[in-house]
Tab-separated table of C-alpha atoms (C1' of nucleotides) in Angstrom:
chain	number	residue	atom	x	y	z
A	1	MET	CA	0.000	0.000	0.000
A	2	ARG	CA	1.410	3.355	-1.039
A	3	LEU	CA	1.040	6.143	1.467
A	4	THR	CA	1.369	9.870	1.044
A	5	GLU	CA	2.563	12.142	3.800
A	6	LYS	CA	-1.006	12.796	4.852
A	7	GLY	CA	-1.753	9.087	4.776
A	8	ARG	CA	1.064	8.260	7.129
A	9	ALA	CA	-0.127	10.926	9.533
A	10	SER	CA	-3.674	9.583	9.506
A	11	ARG	CA	-2.507	6.051	10.064
A	12	GLN	CA	-0.404	7.191	12.963
A	13	ARG	CA	-3.302	9.091	14.494
A	14	LEU	CA	-5.251	5.855	14.531
A	15	VAL	CA	-2.473	3.948	16.237
A	16	GLU	CA	-2.083	6.611	18.880
A	17	ALA	CA	-5.792	6.880	19.548
A	18	ALA	CA	-6.038	3.106	19.880
A	19	SER	CA	-3.000	3.029	22.112
A	20	LEU	CA	-4.596	5.560	24.411
A	21	ARG	CA	-7.852	3.623	24.533
A	22	LEU	CA	-6.052	0.407	25.321
A	23	ARG	CA	-4.676	1.778	28.545
A	24	GLY	CA	-8.179	1.774	29.914
A	25	ASP	CA	-9.901	-1.055	28.101
A	26	ALA	CA	-8.887	-4.624	27.606
A	27	PRO	CA	-8.177	-5.281	23.914
A	28	GLY	CA	-11.387	-7.230	23.621
A	29	ALA	CA	-13.365	-4.374	25.118
A	30	MET	CA	-11.839	-1.677	22.934
A	31	ARG	CA	-14.366	-0.574	20.339
A	32	LEU	CA	-13.377	0.603	16.924
A	33	GLU	CA	-16.010	3.288	17.106
A	34	ASP	CA	-14.375	4.859	20.141
A	35	VAL	CA	-10.974	4.881	18.531
A	36	LEU	CA	-12.478	6.478	15.463
A	37	ALA	CA	-14.252	9.096	17.526
A	38	ASP	CA	-11.065	9.903	19.429
A	39	ALA	CA	-9.091	10.229	16.237
A	40	GLY	CA	-11.865	12.120	14.492
A	41	MET	CA	-11.960	9.693	11.597
A	42	SER	CA	-14.343	7.350	9.840
A	43	LYS	CA	-14.678	3.612	9.455
A	44	GLY	CA	-13.645	3.785	5.852
A	45	GLN	CA	-10.283	5.212	6.738
A	46	LEU	CA	-9.538	2.611	9.352
A	47	PHE	CA	-10.146	-0.243	6.957
A	48	HIS	CA	-8.231	1.628	4.298
A	49	TYR	CA	-5.092	1.679	6.424
A	50	PHE	CA	-5.711	-1.613	8.203
A	51	PRO	CA	-7.488	-3.926	5.765
A	52	ASP	CA	-7.427	-6.762	8.277
A	53	GLY	CA	-9.281	-4.620	10.750
A	54	LYS	CA	-9.008	-4.664	14.495
A	55	GLU	CA	-6.382	-7.332	14.746
A	56	GLN	CA	-4.001	-5.545	12.438
A	57	LEU	CA	-4.524	-2.308	14.306
A	58	LEU	CA	-3.792	-3.986	17.617
A	59	LEU	CA	-0.599	-5.434	16.253
A	60	ALA	CA	0.502	-1.996	15.080
A	61	VAL	CA	-0.257	-0.653	18.532
A	62	ALA	CA	1.789	-3.428	20.098
A	63	ARG	CA	4.806	-2.455	18.019
A	64	TYR	CA	4.305	1.205	18.790
A	65	GLU	CA	4.027	0.621	22.521
A	66	ALA	CA	6.980	-1.730	22.654
A	67	GLU	CA	9.111	1.049	21.253
A	68	ARG	CA	7.803	3.524	23.793
A	69	VAL	CA	8.340	1.302	26.802
A	70	LEU	CA	12.097	1.265	26.276
A	71	ALA	CA	12.344	4.820	24.971
A	72	ASP	CA	10.677	6.112	28.118
A	73	GLN	CA	13.437	4.637	30.259
A	74	GLU	CA	16.149	6.447	28.362
A	75	PRO	CA	18.664	7.902	28.693
A	76	HIS	CA	19.168	5.937	31.916
A	77	LEU	CA	18.563	2.444	30.606
A	78	SER	CA	21.533	2.566	28.263
A	79	ALA	CA	23.955	3.812	30.879
A	80	LEU	CA	23.355	1.899	34.090
A	81	ASP	CA	26.968	2.141	35.152
A	82	SER	CA	26.798	3.791	38.565
A	83	LEU	CA	24.616	3.532	41.620
A	84	ALA	CA	23.358	7.038	40.882
A	85	SER	CA	22.218	6.086	37.397
A	86	TRP	CA	20.400	3.010	38.716
A	87	GLN	CA	18.679	5.206	41.257
A	88	ALA	CA	17.699	7.720	38.604
A	89	TRP	CA	16.324	4.919	36.449
A	90	ARG	CA	14.356	3.538	39.370
A	91	ASP	CA	12.881	6.958	40.091
A	92	VAL	CA	11.808	7.449	36.490
A	93	LEU	CA	10.113	4.075	36.451
A	94	VAL	CA	8.236	4.567	39.705
A	95	ALA	CA	7.214	8.116	38.870
A	96	ARG	CA	5.980	7.043	35.489
A	97	TYR	CA	3.823	4.241	36.766
A	98	ARG	CA	2.613	6.183	39.747
A	99	GLU	CA	1.314	8.967	37.590
A	100	GLN	CA	-0.127	6.629	35.006
A	101	GLY	CA	-1.849	4.488	37.578
A	102	ALA	CA	-4.079	2.066	35.801
A	103	HIS	CA	-2.947	3.494	32.483
A	104	CYS	CA	-0.259	1.012	31.700
A	105	PRO	CA	1.104	0.364	28.228
A	106	LEU	CA	2.935	-2.745	29.290
A	107	GLY	CA	-0.033	-4.335	30.926
A	108	ALA	CA	-2.103	-3.646	27.864
A	109	LEU	CA	0.613	-5.166	25.719
A	110	LEU	CA	0.739	-8.340	27.719
A	111	ALA	CA	-3.021	-8.628	27.637
A	112	GLN	CA	-2.967	-8.221	23.884
A	113	ALA	CA	-0.336	-10.884	23.524
A	114	GLU	CA	-2.916	-13.441	24.510
A	115	SER	CA	-5.556	-12.334	22.089
A	116	THR	CA	-3.751	-10.932	19.061
A	117	VAL	CA	-1.822	-13.161	16.736
A	118	GLY	CA	1.759	-12.024	16.408
A	119	ALA	CA	1.735	-9.799	19.477
A	120	GLY	CA	3.474	-12.521	21.433
A	121	GLU	CA	6.591	-12.176	19.312
A	122	VAL	CA	6.599	-8.412	19.743
A	123	VAL	CA	6.422	-8.730	23.509
A	124	THR	CA	9.093	-11.418	23.627
A	125	ALA	CA	11.430	-9.263	21.570
A	126	LEU	CA	10.794	-6.321	23.867
A	127	LEU	CA	11.498	-8.433	26.931
A	128	ASP	CA	14.759	-9.629	25.395
A	129	ARG	CA	16.022	-6.169	24.596
A	130	TRP	CA	15.068	-4.915	28.019
A	131	GLN	CA	16.720	-7.787	29.804
A	132	ARG	CA	19.905	-7.272	27.778
A	133	HIS	CA	20.101	-3.651	28.885
A	134	LEU	CA	19.694	-4.619	32.512
A	135	ARG	CA	22.249	-7.400	32.238
A	136	ASP	CA	24.754	-4.950	30.833
A	137	GLY	CA	24.043	-2.622	33.697
A	138	ILE	CA	24.606	-5.385	36.220
A	139	THR	CA	27.911	-6.469	34.750
A	140	ALA	CA	28.991	-2.847	34.635
A	141	MET	CA	28.484	-2.603	38.367
A	142	ARG	CA	30.495	-5.662	39.267
A	143	ALA	CA	32.310	-8.445	37.492
A	144	ALA	CA	29.484	-10.973	37.539
A	145	ALA	CA	29.556	-13.901	35.180
A	146	GLY	CA	27.369	-13.204	32.153
A	147	ALA	CA	24.984	-16.045	32.886
A	148	GLU	CA	24.512	-15.006	36.491
A	149	ALA	CA	23.867	-11.390	35.544
A	150	ASP	CA	21.342	-12.608	33.023
A	151	ARG	CA	19.455	-14.572	35.648
A	152	GLU	CA	19.401	-11.551	37.900
A	153	ALA	CA	18.137	-9.377	35.099
A	154	ALA	CA	15.421	-11.929	34.386
A	155	ALA	CA	14.301	-11.885	38.000
A	156	LEU	CA	14.300	-8.105	38.048
A	157	ILE	CA	12.160	-7.867	34.953
A	158	ALA	CA	9.716	-10.356	36.346
A	159	GLY	CA	9.549	-8.334	39.530
A	160	ILE	CA	8.873	-5.085	37.708
A	161	GLN	CA	6.291	-6.774	35.592
A	162	GLY	CA	4.497	-8.221	38.572
A	163	GLY	CA	4.820	-5.004	40.524
A	164	VAL	CA	3.118	-3.100	37.759
A	165	GLN	CA	0.409	-5.687	37.429
A	166	ILE	CA	-0.313	-5.510	41.126
A	167	LEU	CA	-0.294	-1.738	40.867
A	168	ARG	CA	-3.068	-1.965	38.348
A	169	THR	CA	-5.426	-3.612	40.800
A	170	THR	CA	-4.289	-2.244	44.150
A	171	ARG	CA	-3.428	1.270	42.956
A	172	SER	CA	-0.334	1.150	45.132
A	173	THR	CA	3.280	1.250	43.989
A	174	ALA	CA	4.420	-0.531	47.151
A	175	HIS	CA	5.202	-3.839	45.458
A	176	LEU	CA	6.982	-2.218	42.553
A	177	GLU	CA	9.118	-0.109	44.864
A	178	ALA	CA	9.905	-3.094	47.052
A	179	VAL	CA	11.276	-4.943	44.047
A	180	LEU	CA	13.384	-2.071	42.753
A	181	ASP	CA	14.744	-0.936	46.103
A	182	GLN	CA	15.744	-4.371	47.255
A	183	PHE	CA	17.448	-5.055	43.972
A	184	ILE	CA	19.451	-1.853	44.068
A	185	GLU	CA	20.330	-2.359	47.731
A	186	ARG	CA	22.208	-5.525	46.980
A	187	LEU	CA	23.475	-4.456	43.589
A	188	PRO	CA	27.029	-3.452	44.539
A	189	SER	CA	27.727	-6.334	46.908
A	190	GLY	CA	26.845	-9.119	44.526
A	191	PRO	CA	24.631	-12.167	45.088
B	1	MET	CA	-32.469	-17.291	47.043
B	2	ARG	CA	-33.116	-20.648	48.667
B	3	LEU	CA	-31.161	-23.532	47.247
B	4	THR	CA	-31.679	-27.224	47.565
B	5	GLU	CA	-28.865	-29.732	47.567
B	6	LYS	CA	-29.276	-30.221	43.851
B	7	GLY	CA	-29.335	-26.492	43.307
B	8	ARG	CA	-26.042	-25.951	45.045
B	9	ALA	CA	-24.462	-28.679	42.942
B	10	SER	CA	-25.723	-27.124	39.718
B	11	ARG	CA	-24.515	-23.707	40.706
B	12	GLN	CA	-21.121	-25.116	41.535
B	13	ARG	CA	-20.940	-26.916	38.195
B	14	LEU	CA	-21.401	-23.574	36.484
B	15	VAL	CA	-18.649	-21.905	38.472
B	16	GLU	CA	-16.251	-24.726	37.729
B	17	ALA	CA	-17.030	-24.811	34.043
B	18	ALA	CA	-16.565	-21.047	33.810
B	19	SER	CA	-13.336	-21.262	35.747
B	20	LEU	CA	-12.017	-23.822	33.309
B	21	ARG	CA	-12.991	-21.715	30.315
B	22	LEU	CA	-11.349	-18.643	31.790
B	23	ARG	CA	-7.952	-20.259	31.743
B	24	GLY	CA	-8.006	-20.092	27.985
B	25	ASP	CA	-10.162	-17.092	27.212
B	26	ALA	CA	-10.013	-13.559	28.479
B	27	PRO	CA	-13.097	-12.769	30.567
B	28	GLY	CA	-14.474	-10.635	27.766
B	29	ALA	CA	-14.032	-13.430	25.275
B	30	MET	CA	-15.633	-16.099	27.409
B	31	ARG	CA	-19.068	-16.955	26.070
B	32	LEU	CA	-21.895	-18.015	28.279
B	33	GLU	CA	-22.933	-20.570	25.696
B	34	ASP	CA	-19.623	-22.355	25.964
B	35	VAL	CA	-19.801	-22.486	29.708
B	36	LEU	CA	-23.306	-23.872	29.466
B	37	ALA	CA	-22.274	-26.466	26.939
B	38	ASP	CA	-19.373	-27.544	29.140
B	39	ALA	CA	-21.590	-27.809	32.164
B	40	GLY	CA	-24.395	-29.440	30.199
B	41	MET	CA	-26.926	-26.863	31.290
B	42	SER	CA	-29.286	-24.307	29.831
B	43	LYS	CA	-29.509	-20.526	29.779
B	44	GLY	CA	-32.450	-20.559	32.102
B	45	GLN	CA	-30.464	-22.231	34.831
B	46	LEU	CA	-27.586	-19.817	34.617
B	47	PHE	CA	-29.835	-16.827	35.070
B	48	HIS	CA	-31.701	-18.651	37.766
B	49	TYR	CA	-28.556	-18.991	39.863
B	50	PHE	CA	-26.905	-15.764	38.733
B	51	PRO	CA	-29.656	-13.210	38.089
B	52	ASP	CA	-27.096	-10.533	37.303
B	53	GLY	CA	-25.663	-12.684	34.566
B	54	LYS	CA	-22.110	-12.856	33.409
B	55	GLU	CA	-20.689	-10.354	35.829
B	56	GLN	CA	-22.039	-12.142	38.842
B	57	LEU	CA	-20.754	-15.439	37.533
B	58	LEU	CA	-17.300	-13.989	36.998
B	59	LEU	CA	-17.236	-12.672	40.521
B	60	ALA	CA	-18.158	-16.097	41.849
B	61	VAL	CA	-15.362	-17.568	39.772
B	62	ALA	CA	-12.930	-15.015	41.164
B	63	ARG	CA	-13.765	-16.055	44.699
B	64	TYR	CA	-13.505	-19.709	43.797
B	65	GLU	CA	-10.125	-19.296	42.129
B	66	ALA	CA	-8.717	-17.138	44.899
B	67	GLU	CA	-9.393	-19.987	47.268
B	68	ARG	CA	-7.716	-22.483	44.994
B	69	VAL	CA	-4.577	-20.439	44.427
B	70	LEU	CA	-3.638	-20.639	48.087
B	71	ALA	CA	-5.002	-24.130	48.649
B	72	ASP	CA	-2.827	-25.459	45.853
B	73	GLN	CA	0.306	-24.277	47.633
B	74	GLU	CA	-0.537	-26.180	50.752
B	75	PRO	CA	0.635	-27.814	52.886
B	76	HIS	CA	3.919	-26.054	52.210
B	77	LEU	CA	2.722	-22.467	52.324
B	78	SER	CA	1.685	-22.660	55.944
B	79	ALA	CA	4.946	-24.205	57.122
B	80	LEU	CA	7.809	-22.409	55.415
B	81	ASP	CA	10.160	-22.951	58.336
B	82	SER	CA	13.101	-24.744	56.814
B	83	LEU	CA	15.123	-24.490	53.659
B	84	ALA	CA	13.717	-27.838	52.605
B	85	SER	CA	10.147	-26.645	52.926
B	86	TRP	CA	10.883	-23.528	50.890
B	87	GLN	CA	12.414	-25.723	48.230
B	88	ALA	CA	9.423	-28.024	48.231
B	89	TRP	CA	7.104	-25.044	47.904
B	90	ARG	CA	9.149	-23.678	45.031
B	91	ASP	CA	9.012	-27.010	43.233
B	92	VAL	CA	5.264	-27.267	43.617
B	93	LEU	CA	4.820	-23.782	42.214
B	94	VAL	CA	7.068	-24.294	39.227
B	95	ALA	CA	5.688	-27.710	38.426
B	96	ARG	CA	2.157	-26.424	38.648
B	97	TYR	CA	2.711	-23.533	36.303
B	98	ARG	CA	4.879	-25.526	33.951
B	99	GLU	CA	2.217	-28.126	33.422
B	100	GLN	CA	-0.564	-25.588	33.197
B	101	GLY	CA	1.295	-23.447	30.722
B	102	ALA	CA	-1.050	-20.802	29.461
B	103	HIS	CA	-3.760	-22.197	31.719
B	104	CYS	CA	-3.283	-19.865	34.622
B	105	PRO	CA	-5.926	-19.145	37.225
B	106	LEU	CA	-4.042	-16.206	38.664
B	107	GLY	CA	-3.549	-14.499	35.360
B	108	ALA	CA	-7.210	-14.927	34.605
B	109	LEU	CA	-8.030	-13.469	37.987
B	110	LEU	CA	-5.940	-10.390	37.453
B	111	ALA	CA	-7.427	-9.882	34.030
B	112	GLN	CA	-10.897	-10.111	35.533
B	113	ALA	CA	-10.032	-7.613	38.197
B	114	GLU	CA	-9.899	-4.955	35.539
B	115	SER	CA	-13.202	-5.785	33.973
B	116	THR	CA	-15.424	-7.120	36.733
B	117	VAL	CA	-16.695	-4.909	39.486
B	118	GLY	CA	-15.712	-6.240	42.871
B	119	ALA	CA	-13.063	-8.608	41.599
B	120	GLY	CA	-10.401	-6.104	42.574
B	121	GLU	CA	-11.211	-6.548	46.241
B	122	VAL	CA	-11.083	-10.314	45.930
B	123	VAL	CA	-7.638	-10.167	44.346
B	124	THR	CA	-6.331	-7.681	46.868
B	125	ALA	CA	-7.502	-9.874	49.726
B	126	LEU	CA	-5.834	-12.876	48.140
B	127	LEU	CA	-2.586	-10.967	47.717
B	128	ASP	CA	-2.672	-9.923	51.359
B	129	ARG	CA	-3.200	-13.411	52.667
B	130	TRP	CA	-0.471	-14.765	50.420
B	131	GLN	CA	1.989	-12.102	51.419
B	132	ARG	CA	1.299	-12.741	55.091
B	133	HIS	CA	2.136	-16.421	54.679
B	134	LEU	CA	5.398	-15.587	52.969
B	135	ARG	CA	6.322	-12.984	55.544
B	136	ASP	CA	5.796	-15.530	58.290
B	137	GLY	CA	8.021	-17.936	56.417
B	138	ILE	CA	10.758	-15.339	56.119
B	139	THR	CA	10.712	-14.417	59.786
B	140	ALA	CA	10.758	-18.101	60.640
B	141	MET	CA	14.008	-18.480	58.740
B	142	ARG	CA	15.804	-15.628	60.396
B	143	ALA	CA	15.089	-12.883	62.884
B	144	ALA	CA	14.223	-10.161	60.393
B	145	ALA	CA	12.246	-7.159	61.487
B	146	GLY	CA	8.588	-7.550	60.595
B	147	ALA	CA	8.547	-4.594	58.238
B	148	GLU	CA	11.626	-5.758	56.390
B	149	ALA	CA	10.260	-9.275	55.990
B	150	ASP	CA	7.054	-7.763	54.680
B	151	ARG	CA	8.907	-5.803	52.022
B	152	GLU	CA	10.751	-8.918	50.971
B	153	ALA	CA	7.528	-10.859	50.782
B	154	ALA	CA	6.022	-8.105	48.662
B	155	ALA	CA	8.937	-8.234	46.246
B	156	LEU	CA	8.718	-12.003	46.056
B	157	ILE	CA	5.031	-11.945	45.245
B	158	ALA	CA	5.577	-9.352	42.573
B	159	GLY	CA	8.313	-11.523	41.103
B	160	ILE	CA	6.157	-14.617	41.036
B	161	GLN	CA	3.332	-12.646	39.553
B	162	GLY	CA	5.507	-11.228	36.823
B	163	GLY	CA	7.215	-14.535	36.217
B	164	VAL	CA	3.875	-16.190	35.607
B	165	GLN	CA	2.736	-13.405	33.342
B	166	ILE	CA	5.881	-13.723	31.270
B	167	LEU	CA	5.381	-17.467	31.219
B	168	ARG	CA	2.024	-16.939	29.613
B	169	THR	CA	3.514	-15.255	26.599
B	170	THR	CA	6.942	-16.840	26.304
B	171	ARG	CA	5.914	-20.325	27.410
B	172	SER	CA	9.109	-20.530	29.418
B	173	THR	CA	9.400	-20.831	33.178
B	174	ALA	CA	12.870	-19.271	33.111
B	175	HIS	CA	11.842	-15.962	34.630
B	176	LEU	CA	9.720	-17.564	37.316
B	177	GLU	CA	12.503	-19.914	38.286
B	178	ALA	CA	15.036	-17.102	38.319
B	179	VAL	CA	12.915	-15.224	40.834
B	180	LEU	CA	12.316	-18.175	43.120
B	181	ASP	CA	15.834	-19.549	43.037
B	182	GLN	CA	17.521	-16.243	43.700
B	183	PHE	CA	15.179	-15.535	46.551
B	184	ILE	CA	15.800	-18.882	48.196
B	185	GLU	CA	19.543	-18.611	47.655
B	186	ARG	CA	19.776	-15.526	49.809
B	187	LEU	CA	17.058	-16.558	52.228
B	188	PRO	CA	19.243	-17.828	55.090
B	189	SER	CA	21.900	-15.142	54.924
B	190	GLY	CA	19.552	-12.175	55.161
B	191	PRO	CA	19.304	-9.035	53.036
C	1	DA	C1'	-5.200	20.349	-17.169
C	2	DG	C1'	-6.770	15.866	-17.047
C	3	DG	C1'	-6.311	11.323	-15.668
C	4	DT	C1'	-4.902	8.478	-11.820
C	5	DT	C1'	-4.387	7.276	-7.189
C	6	DT	C1'	-5.064	8.109	-2.529
C	7	DT	C1'	-7.950	9.701	1.167
C	8	DT	C1'	-12.276	10.455	3.437
C	9	DG	C1'	-17.205	9.956	5.004
C	10	DG	C1'	-20.866	7.433	6.392
C	11	DA	C1'	-24.793	4.411	5.425
C	12	DC	C1'	-25.653	-0.275	5.579
C	13	DC	C1'	-25.344	-5.266	6.644
C	14	DC	C1'	-25.052	-9.199	9.448
C	15	DG	C1'	-23.571	-12.425	12.911
C	16	DC	C1'	-23.009	-12.929	17.605
C	17	DC	C1'	-24.228	-13.317	22.217
C	18	DA	C1'	-26.065	-11.547	26.767
C	19	DG	C1'	-30.217	-11.445	28.579
C	20	DT	C1'	-35.662	-12.449	28.659
C	21	DC	C1'	-39.631	-15.299	29.027
C	22	DC	C1'	-42.483	-18.899	29.834
C	23	DA	C1'	-43.936	-23.438	30.375
C	24	DG	C1'	-43.174	-27.901	31.992
C	25	DA	C1'	-40.570	-31.360	35.209
C	26	DA	C1'	-38.983	-32.410	39.621
C	27	DA	C1'	-38.653	-31.807	44.578
C	28	DA	C1'	-40.093	-30.182	49.012
C	29	DG	C1'	-43.198	-30.416	52.549
C	30	DG	C1'	-47.286	-30.628	55.122
D	1	DC	C1'	-51.935	-36.457	47.764
D	2	DC	C1'	-52.061	-31.708	46.544
D	3	DT	C1'	-49.721	-27.180	46.868
D	4	DT	C1'	-45.864	-24.574	46.607
D	5	DT	C1'	-41.347	-23.839	45.552
D	6	DT	C1'	-37.357	-24.844	43.071
D	7	DC	C1'	-35.205	-26.445	38.955
D	8	DT	C1'	-34.648	-27.103	33.956
D	9	DG	C1'	-35.045	-26.420	28.816
D	10	DG	C1'	-34.990	-23.858	24.952
D	11	DA	C1'	-37.062	-20.446	21.738
D	12	DC	C1'	-36.828	-15.635	21.032
D	13	DT	C1'	-35.156	-10.791	21.070
D	14	DG	C1'	-32.409	-6.681	20.867
D	15	DG	C1'	-28.516	-4.170	20.415
D	16	DC	C1'	-23.907	-3.887	19.771
D	17	DG	C1'	-20.047	-3.590	16.982
D	18	DG	C1'	-16.903	-5.423	13.317
D	19	DG	C1'	-16.699	-5.358	8.631
D	20	DT	C1'	-18.372	-3.993	3.628
D	21	DC	C1'	-19.294	-0.791	-0.013
D	22	DC	C1'	-19.491	3.045	-2.767
D	23	DA	C1'	-19.134	7.633	-4.050
D	24	DA	C1'	-17.191	12.137	-3.359
D	25	DA	C1'	-13.151	15.019	-2.259
D	26	DA	C1'	-8.375	15.812	-2.239
D	27	DA	C1'	-3.811	15.109	-3.631
D	28	DC	C1'	-0.498	13.517	-6.951
D	29	DC	C1'	1.789	13.238	-11.412
D	30	DT	C1'	3.559	14.479	-15.976
DNA sequence: AGGTTTTTGGACCCGCCAGTCCAGAAAAGG
DNA sequence: CCTTTTCTGGACTGGCGGGTCCAAAAACCT
């Protein structure tokens, strides 16, 4: 499909509107009509840019969000080489989720992964990239064996993930903070 | 609503059939007709036992599952007083989720919490009870201050939660195991 | 300028599925 | 027994929302 400048912009507006909607609704509950209303567009346009309809749109949103999740943690995520930078990263993460509350791109992504074909791969790729960043940060802090640092990074990601999920239902960042703080506390000393 | 013996059994059959369905489908995607077919019952019965329909059924399922989540970790969960018992508990958890794969009662519960009114409270209560068990286990292993043990328990729960969620999309228990193993490794020595 | 392609709008269709209704079968129970 | 309550079955409805279609407007191209 050939797209003009205007076309690309319209397509992007749809993705962003859907992305916003998804932070509140489950993917199954998101209605095309709402997305259209938010974006100020018509059904015809949506199916012009996404011939396969809802599923294709959701997949595009998944890709879009995956990019944002990592981008939002920069510039810290790529330079976790001092205790101060880990702390700064932690603060960004907590602040972000605290202010978003139930609005959580990652949670929405994971939920999509179960319903949308292909979203699973997007999420897995995101998880891999994220974990690699954290592993690098861990090895930068102390000479841990690569495999061990990887396991620690895996546990940390799982903790963040779960902390955010719990945040979505309890509205409290306590679990998320517990994970991050305890990890950073024992970061310099090693396992 | 007065229920006879037979009535209670029928009602329970519905809850169990719905619970089973929910392990595969998102709550929004679960169809009443499927549940009815599984349970071998008719629409009339469902609305006889759950006048408020789907939502009320989902809430009943949430309560039912919350009970099971903790019950399935017994007898270990209530007696985490030795390294061996922690190990046994860990093995039960991993084995359970490995064999279930995508079939995950907890994940379904959390997903429901966002869509069903009242399910949030059920999940929060479950989380509290679970965390209390773990905190008791931690203090039993070493004389940690109550607050500190509570924070550790919170982080552990978040890790498990996230590990399971990642398992659902990656089909690998690696993250879950990383969380559990690292926690147990540093359990005796303290923070 | 004129033909071509892209973009836009919205009316319409149609299947799905939660929820309703009622009538008949089975228990309770006195 | 006979009455009353509970239980069961299934036909029917209503609206919701994804997807189709077509025609008009705008942009592109040479």
